[in-house]
């Protein structure tokens, strides 16, 4: 029942993903959620985020930020990152993902998505057949609507772990 929302893979952090292995497998573009995936909600790009995007470019990846947030927020984060960007993306709708891939000149077959939410990030990527990685949210303090979604996410992830034999880490 919950399989629609199961991530393709999981990682503790976007900073710990083995991007080189994805490149070797033929991936050429990476879509990233911003808030609570790369930085705490509303924060500017950190030195760690800037280093990650520089590393990804040096590996040969095109990168894009895809956010449901407003233009000002996305542009402020992206100021020193220099990735392609889609704001008010309407995740989990398909349009924002397609727009970002068009900017990167990639396809669903060679694009990876990294995000922290099942019902927006992962589900949206899965609806298009984009390989996805669910990462742990950076900050435990979140807006009430996200707190409610996290409760439902725990139910889905328990089912995922039971099915896959993987145990959820705190």
Short mmCIF file of C-alpha atoms in Angstrom, two decimals:
data_model
loop_
_atom_site.label_atom_id
_atom_site.label_comp_id
_atom_site.label_asym_id
_atom_site.label_seq_id
_atom_site.Cartn_x
_atom_site.Cartn_y
_atom_site.Cartn_z
CA UNK A 1 0.00 0.00 0.00
CA UNK A 2 2.74 2.47 0.92
CA UNK A 3 5.19 1.41 -1.84
CA UNK A 4 4.36 4.52 -3.88
CA UNK A 5 6.19 6.57 -1.25
CA UNK A 6 9.16 4.26 -0.61
CA UNK A 7 12.50 5.93 -1.36
CA UNK A 8 14.89 4.22 -3.76
CA UNK A 9 17.64 4.66 -1.18
CA UNK A 10 18.40 6.52 2.03
CA UNK A 11 21.34 8.44 3.45
CA UNK A 12 22.00 10.28 6.66
CA UNK A 13 22.94 13.44 4.80
CA UNK A 14 23.37 14.75 1.25
CA UNK A 15 26.98 15.37 2.26
CA UNK A 16 27.60 11.64 2.74
CA UNK A 17 26.25 10.29 -0.56
CA UNK A 18 28.76 8.58 -2.86
CA UNK A 19 28.13 10.78 -5.90
CA UNK A 20 31.11 9.32 -7.76
CA UNK A 21 29.35 5.94 -7.92
CA UNK A 22 26.23 7.56 -9.37
CA UNK A 23 28.37 9.27 -12.01
CA UNK A 24 29.96 5.92 -12.92
CA UNK A 25 26.43 4.48 -13.32
CA UNK A 26 25.60 7.17 -15.88
CA UNK A 27 23.85 9.83 -13.82
CA UNK A 28 24.60 13.34 -15.04
CA UNK A 29 22.21 15.61 -13.17
CA UNK A 30 21.22 15.98 -9.53
CA UNK A 31 18.13 17.75 -8.25
CA UNK A 32 18.22 18.97 -4.65
CA UNK A 33 15.57 20.17 -2.27
CA UNK A 34 16.99 23.03 -0.17
CA UNK A 35 15.33 23.49 3.21
CA UNK A 36 16.16 20.82 5.77
CA UNK A 37 17.99 18.86 3.06
CA UNK A 38 21.06 21.05 2.39
CA UNK A 39 20.64 23.63 5.18
CA UNK A 40 18.27 24.44 8.02
CA UNK A 41 15.01 26.01 6.89
CA UNK A 42 15.54 29.53 5.54
CA UNK A 43 19.34 29.57 5.95
CA UNK A 44 21.80 30.76 3.33
CA UNK A 45 24.26 28.41 1.67
CA UNK A 46 26.91 27.19 4.09
CA UNK A 47 30.56 26.59 3.22
CA UNK A 48 29.74 22.86 3.25
CA UNK A 49 26.95 23.34 0.68
CA UNK A 50 29.21 25.48 -1.52
CA UNK A 51 31.93 22.81 -1.38
CA UNK A 52 29.44 20.07 -2.29
CA UNK A 53 28.25 21.88 -5.41
CA UNK A 54 31.82 22.70 -6.46
CA UNK A 55 32.72 19.01 -6.05
CA UNK A 56 29.68 17.91 -8.07
CA UNK A 57 30.59 20.29 -10.90
CA UNK A 58 34.17 18.99 -10.89
CA UNK A 59 32.81 15.45 -11.24
CA UNK A 60 30.81 16.53 -14.29
CA UNK A 61 27.32 16.82 -12.79
CA UNK A 62 24.75 19.42 -13.69
CA UNK A 63 22.85 20.50 -10.58
CA UNK A 64 19.50 22.10 -9.88
CA UNK A 65 17.63 23.30 -6.84
CA UNK A 66 13.93 22.48 -6.81
CA UNK A 67 11.91 24.10 -4.07
CA UNK A 68 8.31 24.85 -3.25
CA UNK A 69 9.58 28.05 -1.65
CA UNK A 70 9.43 31.55 -3.14
CA UNK A 71 11.85 32.99 -5.70
CA UNK A 72 13.63 35.23 -3.15
CA UNK A 73 14.42 32.28 -0.90
CA UNK A 74 15.75 30.08 -3.69
CA UNK A 75 17.79 32.85 -5.30
CA UNK A 76 19.29 33.88 -1.95
CA UNK A 77 20.45 30.31 -1.29
CA UNK A 78 21.65 29.86 -4.87
CA UNK A 79 23.60 33.15 -4.99
CA UNK A 80 26.93 31.45 -4.27
CA UNK A 81 25.96 27.95 -5.42
CA UNK A 82 25.29 28.71 -9.07
CA UNK A 83 22.96 25.79 -9.78
CA UNK A 84 19.93 25.78 -12.04
CA UNK A 85 16.87 26.63 -9.96
CA UNK A 86 13.12 26.16 -9.88
CA UNK A 87 11.05 27.93 -7.21
CA UNK A 88 7.37 27.43 -6.45
CA UNK A 89 7.96 24.01 -8.02
CA UNK A 90 4.68 22.51 -6.85
CA UNK A 91 6.25 19.28 -5.59
CA UNK A 92 5.07 16.52 -5.76
CA UNK A 93 3.73 17.69 -9.12
CA UNK A 94 5.81 16.80 -12.16
CA UNK A 95 6.20 20.27 -13.70
CA UNK A 96 9.02 21.53 -11.45
CA UNK A 97 11.08 18.36 -11.88
CA UNK A 98 10.66 18.52 -15.67
CA UNK A 99 11.57 22.21 -15.72
CA UNK A 100 14.75 21.57 -13.70
CA UNK A 101 15.79 18.66 -15.93
CA UNK A 102 15.23 20.83 -18.99
CA UNK A 103 17.54 23.47 -17.50
CA UNK A 104 20.18 20.82 -16.76
CA UNK A 105 19.64 19.09 -20.13
CA UNK A 106 19.14 15.73 -18.44
CA UNK A 107 16.44 13.05 -18.55
CA UNK A 108 14.61 10.96 -15.99
CA UNK A 109 17.08 8.15 -16.73
CA UNK A 110 20.22 10.10 -15.84
CA UNK A 111 18.91 12.37 -13.07
CA UNK A 112 19.07 11.78 -9.31
CA UNK A 113 16.91 13.55 -6.74
CA UNK A 114 17.96 14.24 -3.12
CA UNK A 115 15.43 15.45 -0.54
CA UNK A 116 14.19 15.08 3.04
CA UNK A 117 10.42 14.57 2.63
CA UNK A 118 8.55 11.51 1.39
CA UNK A 119 5.27 13.11 0.36
CA UNK A 120 6.74 15.95 -1.66
CA UNK A 121 10.35 15.23 -2.64
CA UNK A 122 10.46 11.45 -3.00
CA UNK A 123 6.93 10.96 -4.27
CA UNK A 124 7.35 13.66 -6.90
CA UNK A 125 10.58 12.09 -8.15
CA UNK A 126 9.05 8.62 -8.18
CA UNK A 127 6.04 9.84 -10.18
CA UNK A 128 8.47 10.58 -13.02
CA UNK A 129 10.70 7.55 -12.51
CA UNK A 130 13.63 9.62 -11.18
CA UNK A 131 15.98 7.74 -8.87
CA UNK A 132 15.81 9.33 -5.44
CA UNK A 133 17.65 9.44 -2.13
CA UNK A 134 15.81 10.30 1.07
CA UNK A 135 18.04 12.07 3.59
CA UNK A 136 17.38 12.79 7.24
CA UNK A 137 16.09 16.29 7.94
CA UNK A 138 18.82 18.57 9.28
CA UNK A 139 16.71 20.33 11.89
CA UNK A 140 14.14 18.72 14.18
CA UNK A 141 12.33 22.06 14.65
CA UNK A 142 9.81 22.44 11.82
CA UNK A 143 6.55 24.17 10.97
CA UNK A 144 3.38 22.44 12.19
CA UNK A 145 2.26 21.23 8.75
CA UNK A 146 5.62 19.52 8.26
CA UNK A 147 5.52 18.03 11.77
CA UNK A 148 2.19 16.42 10.86
CA UNK A 149 3.64 15.03 7.62
CA UNK A 150 6.63 13.65 9.54
CA UNK A 151 4.25 11.63 11.70
CA UNK A 152 2.77 10.02 8.58
CA UNK A 153 6.25 9.56 7.11
CA UNK A 154 7.25 7.48 10.15
CA UNK A 155 4.37 5.10 9.42
CA UNK A 156 5.44 4.74 5.78
CA UNK A 157 9.11 4.30 6.71
CA UNK A 158 8.24 1.56 9.22
CA UNK A 159 6.51 -0.32 6.41
CA UNK A 160 9.50 0.33 4.11
CA UNK A 161 11.92 -0.98 6.72
CA UNK A 162 9.82 -4.04 7.41
CA UNK A 163 9.61 -4.81 3.69
CA UNK A 164 13.28 -4.13 2.97
CA UNK A 165 14.66 -5.56 6.21
CA UNK A 166 16.36 -2.26 6.96
CA UNK A 167 16.14 -0.68 10.37
CA UNK A 168 15.45 3.02 10.71
CA UNK A 169 18.21 5.03 12.34
CA UNK A 170 17.27 7.87 14.63
#
